[in-house]
CSV table of C-alpha atoms in Angstrom, one decimal:
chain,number,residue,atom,x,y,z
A,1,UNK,CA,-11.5,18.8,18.5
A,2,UNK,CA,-8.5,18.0,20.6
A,3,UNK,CA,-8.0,14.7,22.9
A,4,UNK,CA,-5.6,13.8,25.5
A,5,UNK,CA,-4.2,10.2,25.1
A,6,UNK,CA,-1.9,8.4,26.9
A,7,UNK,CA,-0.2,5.4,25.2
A,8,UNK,CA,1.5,2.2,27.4
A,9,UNK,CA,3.2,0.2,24.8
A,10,UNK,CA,5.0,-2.7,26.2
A,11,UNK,CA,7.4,-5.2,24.5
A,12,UNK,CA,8.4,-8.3,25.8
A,13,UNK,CA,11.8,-10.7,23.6
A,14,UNK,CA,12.3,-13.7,24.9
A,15,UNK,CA,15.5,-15.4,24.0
A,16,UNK,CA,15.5,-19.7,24.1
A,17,UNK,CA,19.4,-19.2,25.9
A,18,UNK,CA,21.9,-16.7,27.9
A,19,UNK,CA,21.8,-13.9,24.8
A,20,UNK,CA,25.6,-12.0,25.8
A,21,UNK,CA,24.9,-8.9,23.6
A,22,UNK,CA,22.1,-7.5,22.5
A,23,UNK,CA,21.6,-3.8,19.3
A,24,UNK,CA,18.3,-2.7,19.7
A,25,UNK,CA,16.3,0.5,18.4
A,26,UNK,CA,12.6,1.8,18.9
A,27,UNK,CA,10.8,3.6,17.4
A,28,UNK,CA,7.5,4.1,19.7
A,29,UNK,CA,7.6,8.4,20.7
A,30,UNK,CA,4.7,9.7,19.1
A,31,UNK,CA,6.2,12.9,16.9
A,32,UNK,CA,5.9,16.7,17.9
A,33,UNK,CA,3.7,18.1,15.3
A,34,UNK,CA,1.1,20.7,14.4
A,35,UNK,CA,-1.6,18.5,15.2
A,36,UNK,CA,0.5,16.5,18.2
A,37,UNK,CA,1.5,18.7,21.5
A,38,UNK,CA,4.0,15.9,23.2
A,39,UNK,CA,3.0,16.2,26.8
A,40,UNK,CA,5.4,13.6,28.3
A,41,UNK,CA,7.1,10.4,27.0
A,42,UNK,CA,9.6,7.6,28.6
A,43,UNK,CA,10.8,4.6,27.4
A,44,UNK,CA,12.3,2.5,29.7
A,45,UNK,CA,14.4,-1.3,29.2
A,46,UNK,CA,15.2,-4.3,31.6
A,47,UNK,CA,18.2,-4.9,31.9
A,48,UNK,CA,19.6,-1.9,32.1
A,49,UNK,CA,21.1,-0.3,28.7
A,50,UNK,CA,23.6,2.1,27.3
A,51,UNK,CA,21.1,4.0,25.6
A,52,UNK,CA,21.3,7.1,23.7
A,53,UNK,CA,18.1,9.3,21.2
A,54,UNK,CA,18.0,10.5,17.8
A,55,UNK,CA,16.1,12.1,15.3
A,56,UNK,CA,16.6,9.7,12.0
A,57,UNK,CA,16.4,10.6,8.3
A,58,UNK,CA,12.6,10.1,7.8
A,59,UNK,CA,12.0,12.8,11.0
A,60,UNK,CA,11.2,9.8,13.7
A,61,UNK,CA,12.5,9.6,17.1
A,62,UNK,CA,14.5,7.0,17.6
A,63,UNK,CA,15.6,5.6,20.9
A,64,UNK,CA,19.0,3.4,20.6
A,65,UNK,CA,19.9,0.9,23.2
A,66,UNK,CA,23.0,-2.0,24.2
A,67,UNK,CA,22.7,-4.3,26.5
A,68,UNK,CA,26.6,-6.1,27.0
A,69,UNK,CA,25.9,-8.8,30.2
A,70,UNK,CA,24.1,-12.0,30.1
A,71,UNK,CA,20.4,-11.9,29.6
A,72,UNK,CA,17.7,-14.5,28.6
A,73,UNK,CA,14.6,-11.6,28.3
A,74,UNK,CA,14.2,-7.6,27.4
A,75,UNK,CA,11.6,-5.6,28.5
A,76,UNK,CA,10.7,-2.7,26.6
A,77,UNK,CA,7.9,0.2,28.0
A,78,UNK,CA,7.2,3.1,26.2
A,79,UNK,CA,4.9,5.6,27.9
A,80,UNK,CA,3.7,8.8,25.9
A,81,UNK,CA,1.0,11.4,26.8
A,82,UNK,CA,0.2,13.6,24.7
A,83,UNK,CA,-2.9,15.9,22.8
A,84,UNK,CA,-4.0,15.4,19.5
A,85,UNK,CA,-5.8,17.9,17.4
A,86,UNK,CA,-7.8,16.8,14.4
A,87,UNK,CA,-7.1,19.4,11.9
A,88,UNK,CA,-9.5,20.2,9.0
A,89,UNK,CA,-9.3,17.9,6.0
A,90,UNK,CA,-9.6,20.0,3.0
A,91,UNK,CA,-9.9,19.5,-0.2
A,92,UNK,CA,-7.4,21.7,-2.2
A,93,UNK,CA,-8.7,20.8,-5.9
A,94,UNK,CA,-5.6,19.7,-7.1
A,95,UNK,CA,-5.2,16.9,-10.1
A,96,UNK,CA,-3.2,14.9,-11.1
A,97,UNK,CA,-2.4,17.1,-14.2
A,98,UNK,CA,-0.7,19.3,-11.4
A,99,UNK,CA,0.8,17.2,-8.9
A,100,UNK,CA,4.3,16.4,-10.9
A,101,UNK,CA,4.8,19.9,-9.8
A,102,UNK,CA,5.5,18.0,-6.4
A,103,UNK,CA,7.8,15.1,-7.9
A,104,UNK,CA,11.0,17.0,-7.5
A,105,UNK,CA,10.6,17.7,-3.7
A,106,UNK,CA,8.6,14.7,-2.8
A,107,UNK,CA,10.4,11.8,-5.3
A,108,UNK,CA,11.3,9.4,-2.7
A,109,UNK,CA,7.4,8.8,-1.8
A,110,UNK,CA,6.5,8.8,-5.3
A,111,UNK,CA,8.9,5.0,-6.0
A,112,UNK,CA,7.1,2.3,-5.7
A,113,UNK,CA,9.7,-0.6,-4.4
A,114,UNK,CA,9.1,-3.8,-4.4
A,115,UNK,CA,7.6,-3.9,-1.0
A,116,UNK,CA,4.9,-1.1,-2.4
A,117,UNK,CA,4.8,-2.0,-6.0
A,118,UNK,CA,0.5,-3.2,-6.7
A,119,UNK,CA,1.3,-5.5,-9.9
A,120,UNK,CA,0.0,-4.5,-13.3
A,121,UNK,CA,-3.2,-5.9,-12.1
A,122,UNK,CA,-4.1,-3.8,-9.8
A,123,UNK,CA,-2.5,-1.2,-11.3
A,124,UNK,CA,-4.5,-1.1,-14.1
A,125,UNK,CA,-7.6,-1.2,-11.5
A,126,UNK,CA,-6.8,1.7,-9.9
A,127,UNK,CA,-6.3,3.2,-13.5
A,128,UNK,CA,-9.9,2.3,-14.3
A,129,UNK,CA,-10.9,4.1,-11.4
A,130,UNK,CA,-10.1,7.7,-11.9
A,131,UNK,CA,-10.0,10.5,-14.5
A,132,UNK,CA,-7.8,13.7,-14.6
A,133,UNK,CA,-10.9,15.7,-13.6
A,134,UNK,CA,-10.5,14.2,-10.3
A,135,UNK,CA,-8.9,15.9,-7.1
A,136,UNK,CA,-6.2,14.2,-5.4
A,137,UNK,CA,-8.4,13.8,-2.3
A,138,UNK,CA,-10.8,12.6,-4.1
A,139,UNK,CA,-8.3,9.7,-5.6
A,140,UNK,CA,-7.4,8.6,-2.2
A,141,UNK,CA,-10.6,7.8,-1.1
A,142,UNK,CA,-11.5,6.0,-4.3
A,143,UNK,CA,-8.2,3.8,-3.9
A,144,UNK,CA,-8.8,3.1,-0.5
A,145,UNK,CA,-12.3,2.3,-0.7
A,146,UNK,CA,-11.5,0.1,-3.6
A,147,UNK,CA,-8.6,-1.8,-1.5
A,148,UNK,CA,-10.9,-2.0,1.9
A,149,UNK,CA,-13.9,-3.4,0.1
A,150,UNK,CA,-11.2,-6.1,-1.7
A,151,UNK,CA,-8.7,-7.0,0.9
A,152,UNK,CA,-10.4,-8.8,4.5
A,153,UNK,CA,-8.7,-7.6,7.5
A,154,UNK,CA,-7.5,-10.7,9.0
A,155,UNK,CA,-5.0,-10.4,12.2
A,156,UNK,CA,-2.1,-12.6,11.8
A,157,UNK,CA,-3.1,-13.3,7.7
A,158,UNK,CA,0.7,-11.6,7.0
A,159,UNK,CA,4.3,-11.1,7.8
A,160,UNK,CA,6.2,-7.9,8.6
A,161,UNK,CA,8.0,-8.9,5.2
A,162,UNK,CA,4.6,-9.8,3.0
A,163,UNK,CA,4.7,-7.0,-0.2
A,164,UNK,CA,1.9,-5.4,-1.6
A,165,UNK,CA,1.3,-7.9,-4.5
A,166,UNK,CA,1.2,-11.0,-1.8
A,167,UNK,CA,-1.5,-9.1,0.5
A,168,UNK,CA,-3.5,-8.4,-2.7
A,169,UNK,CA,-2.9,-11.9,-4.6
A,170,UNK,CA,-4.4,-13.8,-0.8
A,171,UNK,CA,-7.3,-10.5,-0.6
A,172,UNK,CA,-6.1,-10.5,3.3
A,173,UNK,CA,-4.2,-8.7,5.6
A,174,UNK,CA,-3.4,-6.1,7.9
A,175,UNK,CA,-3.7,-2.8,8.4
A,176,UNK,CA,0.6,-2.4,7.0
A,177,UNK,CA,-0.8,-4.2,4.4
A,178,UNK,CA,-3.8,-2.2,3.6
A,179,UNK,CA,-1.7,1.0,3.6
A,180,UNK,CA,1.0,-0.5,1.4
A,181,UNK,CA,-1.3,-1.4,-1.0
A,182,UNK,CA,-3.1,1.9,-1.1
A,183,UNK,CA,0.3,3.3,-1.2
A,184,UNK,CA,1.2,1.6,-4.4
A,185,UNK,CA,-1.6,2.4,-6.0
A,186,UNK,CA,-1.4,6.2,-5.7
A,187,UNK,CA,2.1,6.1,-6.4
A,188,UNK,CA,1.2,4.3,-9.6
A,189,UNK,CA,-0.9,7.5,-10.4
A,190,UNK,CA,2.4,9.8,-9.8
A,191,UNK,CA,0.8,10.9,-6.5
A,192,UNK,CA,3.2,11.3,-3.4
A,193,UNK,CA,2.2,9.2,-0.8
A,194,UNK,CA,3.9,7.8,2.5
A,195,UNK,CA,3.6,5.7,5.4
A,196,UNK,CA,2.6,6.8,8.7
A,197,UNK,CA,3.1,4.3,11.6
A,198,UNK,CA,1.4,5.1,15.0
A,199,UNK,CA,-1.5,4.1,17.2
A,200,UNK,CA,-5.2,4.2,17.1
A,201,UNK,CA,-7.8,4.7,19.8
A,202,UNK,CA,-10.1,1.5,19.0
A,203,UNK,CA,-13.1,2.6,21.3
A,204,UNK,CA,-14.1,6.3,20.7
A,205,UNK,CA,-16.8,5.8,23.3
A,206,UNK,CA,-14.5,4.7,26.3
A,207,UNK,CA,-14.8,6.7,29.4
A,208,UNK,CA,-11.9,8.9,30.3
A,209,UNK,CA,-9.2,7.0,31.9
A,210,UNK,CA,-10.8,3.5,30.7
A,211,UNK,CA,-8.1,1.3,29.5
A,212,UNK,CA,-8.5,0.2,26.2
A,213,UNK,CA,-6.4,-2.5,24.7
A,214,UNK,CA,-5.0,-1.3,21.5
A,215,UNK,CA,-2.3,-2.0,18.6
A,216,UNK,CA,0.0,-0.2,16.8
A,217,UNK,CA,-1.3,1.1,13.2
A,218,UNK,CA,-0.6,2.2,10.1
A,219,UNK,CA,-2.5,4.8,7.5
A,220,UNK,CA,-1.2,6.6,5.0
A,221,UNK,CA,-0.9,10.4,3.9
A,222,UNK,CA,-0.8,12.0,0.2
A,223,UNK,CA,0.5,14.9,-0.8
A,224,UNK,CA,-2.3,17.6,-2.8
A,225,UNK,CA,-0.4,20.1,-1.7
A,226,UNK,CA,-0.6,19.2,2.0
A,227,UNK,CA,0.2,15.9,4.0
A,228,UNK,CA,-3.5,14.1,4.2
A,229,UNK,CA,-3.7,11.7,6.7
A,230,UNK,CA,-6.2,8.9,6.2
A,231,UNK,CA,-6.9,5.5,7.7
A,232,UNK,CA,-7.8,3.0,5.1
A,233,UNK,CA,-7.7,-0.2,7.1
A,234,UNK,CA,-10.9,1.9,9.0
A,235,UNK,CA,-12.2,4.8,6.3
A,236,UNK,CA,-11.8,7.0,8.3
A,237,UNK,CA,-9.5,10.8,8.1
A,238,UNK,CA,-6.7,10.4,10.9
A,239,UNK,CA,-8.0,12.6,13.3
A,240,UNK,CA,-7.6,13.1,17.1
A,241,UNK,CA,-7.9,9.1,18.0
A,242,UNK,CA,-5.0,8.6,15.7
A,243,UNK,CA,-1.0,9.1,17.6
A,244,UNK,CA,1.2,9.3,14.9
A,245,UNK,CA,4.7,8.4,15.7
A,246,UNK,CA,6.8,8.6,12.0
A,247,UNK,CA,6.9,8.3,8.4
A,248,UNK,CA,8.4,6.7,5.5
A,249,UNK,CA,8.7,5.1,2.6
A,250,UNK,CA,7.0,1.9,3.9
A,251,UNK,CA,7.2,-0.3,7.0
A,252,UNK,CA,10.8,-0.5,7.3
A,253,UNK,CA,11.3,2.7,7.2
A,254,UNK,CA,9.6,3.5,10.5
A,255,UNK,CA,9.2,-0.6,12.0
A,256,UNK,CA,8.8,0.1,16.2
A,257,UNK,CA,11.3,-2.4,16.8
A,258,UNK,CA,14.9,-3.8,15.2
A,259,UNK,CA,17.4,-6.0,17.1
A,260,UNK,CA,20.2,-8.1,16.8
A,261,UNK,CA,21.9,-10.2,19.4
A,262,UNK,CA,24.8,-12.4,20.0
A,263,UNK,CA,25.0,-15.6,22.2
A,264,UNK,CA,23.5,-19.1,23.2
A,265,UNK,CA,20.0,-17.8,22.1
A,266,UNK,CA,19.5,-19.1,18.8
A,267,UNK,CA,16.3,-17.5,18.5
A,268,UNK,CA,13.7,-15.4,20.0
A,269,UNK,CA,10.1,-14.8,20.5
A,270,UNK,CA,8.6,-11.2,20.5
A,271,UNK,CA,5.3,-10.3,22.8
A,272,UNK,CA,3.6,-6.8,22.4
A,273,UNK,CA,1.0,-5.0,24.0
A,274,UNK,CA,-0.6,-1.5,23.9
A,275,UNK,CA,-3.3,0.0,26.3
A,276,UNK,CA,-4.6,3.3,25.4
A,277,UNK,CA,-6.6,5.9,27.0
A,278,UNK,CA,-8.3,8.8,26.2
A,279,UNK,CA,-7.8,11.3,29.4
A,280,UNK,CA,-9.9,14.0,28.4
């Protein structure tokens, strides 16, 4: 099944004095993929920048920007359109006997850091959960079962800097939190796994061209021999409601916005919003 989405994400910094210079990146253009057919995408910034595009090490899109007169707010639209097609998630029966053949090519997603790392507790959970007879697909879903049945979804519960071992100690988070744990866990197995940061259509039932208001997201994909996307903040295989826009290691690696700024403004207060819509 394929769907047509368009994506508004807007960003709104506001700065508490005259801000003189302002280092910004974003990372918010949904990736050309197999399963992704990029239709059209902009982003746009008020003031004016020097802006330049690049592809970074992790394969995201990254859109560069410097803002050098005086300004007390940035504005930030990123508009994509673009289809998604859910591909068929199959089960390729490997173990974990046979996924170290992976470790070589995939090592960077197989380190837990201390962002990812679950604690011996939950570790040792997650050991108790499976069995070498088990496929690797099969190991996901267990894991993130296991960590959406234990940890609440609870907007605002976290920071972009929580870890894995905070989310779990306070059973609450969100959905970076959720795919960080599940993360760690895998990785604890030896199982490649990495962090996907995108969108998600919230209402599959909307009408076409309904605006739906949205967030960005975060899932996760494991490696049995393929990437396997799946949401465990929703249980659910990324399919064609999910707009995947990068990868990595964890949050950082692929965060949709990093700034710096010199001037009066001490500090600054950051306002997002995403309105979705499924176009056919």
């Amino acid at each position: 099944m394929t769907s047509t989405l368009r994506i508004q994400h807007r960003t709104n910094i506001h700065y508490d004095g005259p801000v003189s210079h302002s280092f910004d990146e974003v990372r918010m253009t949904p990736l050309y993929s197999e399963s992704q057919l990029i239709r059209r995408t902009a982003i746009s910034v008020t003031p004016q920048p020097w802006q330049y595009s690049y592809v970074d090490y992790w394969g995201t899109q990254v859109t560069s920007f410097e803002i050098h007169e005086p300004h007390q707010r940035l504005t930030i639209t990123a508009d994509s359109t673009l289809d998604v097609v859910k591909l068929p998630h199959l089960d390729s029966g490997m173990t974990l006997p046979q996924v170290g053949a992976g470790h070589d090519r995939w090592y960077e997603y197989v380190l837990n850091s201390p962002v990812t790392d679950p604690g011996e507790d939950l570790r040792e959970r997650t050991r108790e959960l499976v069995d070498d007879t088990m496929t690797i697909n099969r190991i996901g879903h267990t894991v993130s079962e296991m960590i959406h049945d234990q940890v609440h979804y609870v907007p605002g519960s976290t920071r972009v800097d929580t870890t894995a071992q905070q989310a779990w100690k306070a059973r609450s988070g969100v959905c970076q939190d959720i795919a960080h744990l599940v993360i760690g866990c895998l990785r604890s197995l030896g199982i490649p796994t990495r962090y996907v940061s995108g969108y998600v259509l919230p209402r599959n039932e909307a009408e076409p061209g309904e605006p739906v208001d949205a967030q960005t997201h975060a899932w996760v994909q494991w490696w049995d021999g393929a990437w396997t996307g799946f949401d465990p903040t929703n249980l659910v295989d990324s399919g064609e409601s999910h707009a995947r826009v990068g990868t990595g290691r964890e949050y950082a690696d692929v965060a949709p916005f990093k700034g710096v700024f010199t001037g009066a403004g001490g500090t600054s207060t950051y306002e997002a919003s995403v309105v979705m819509r499924r176009l056919g």
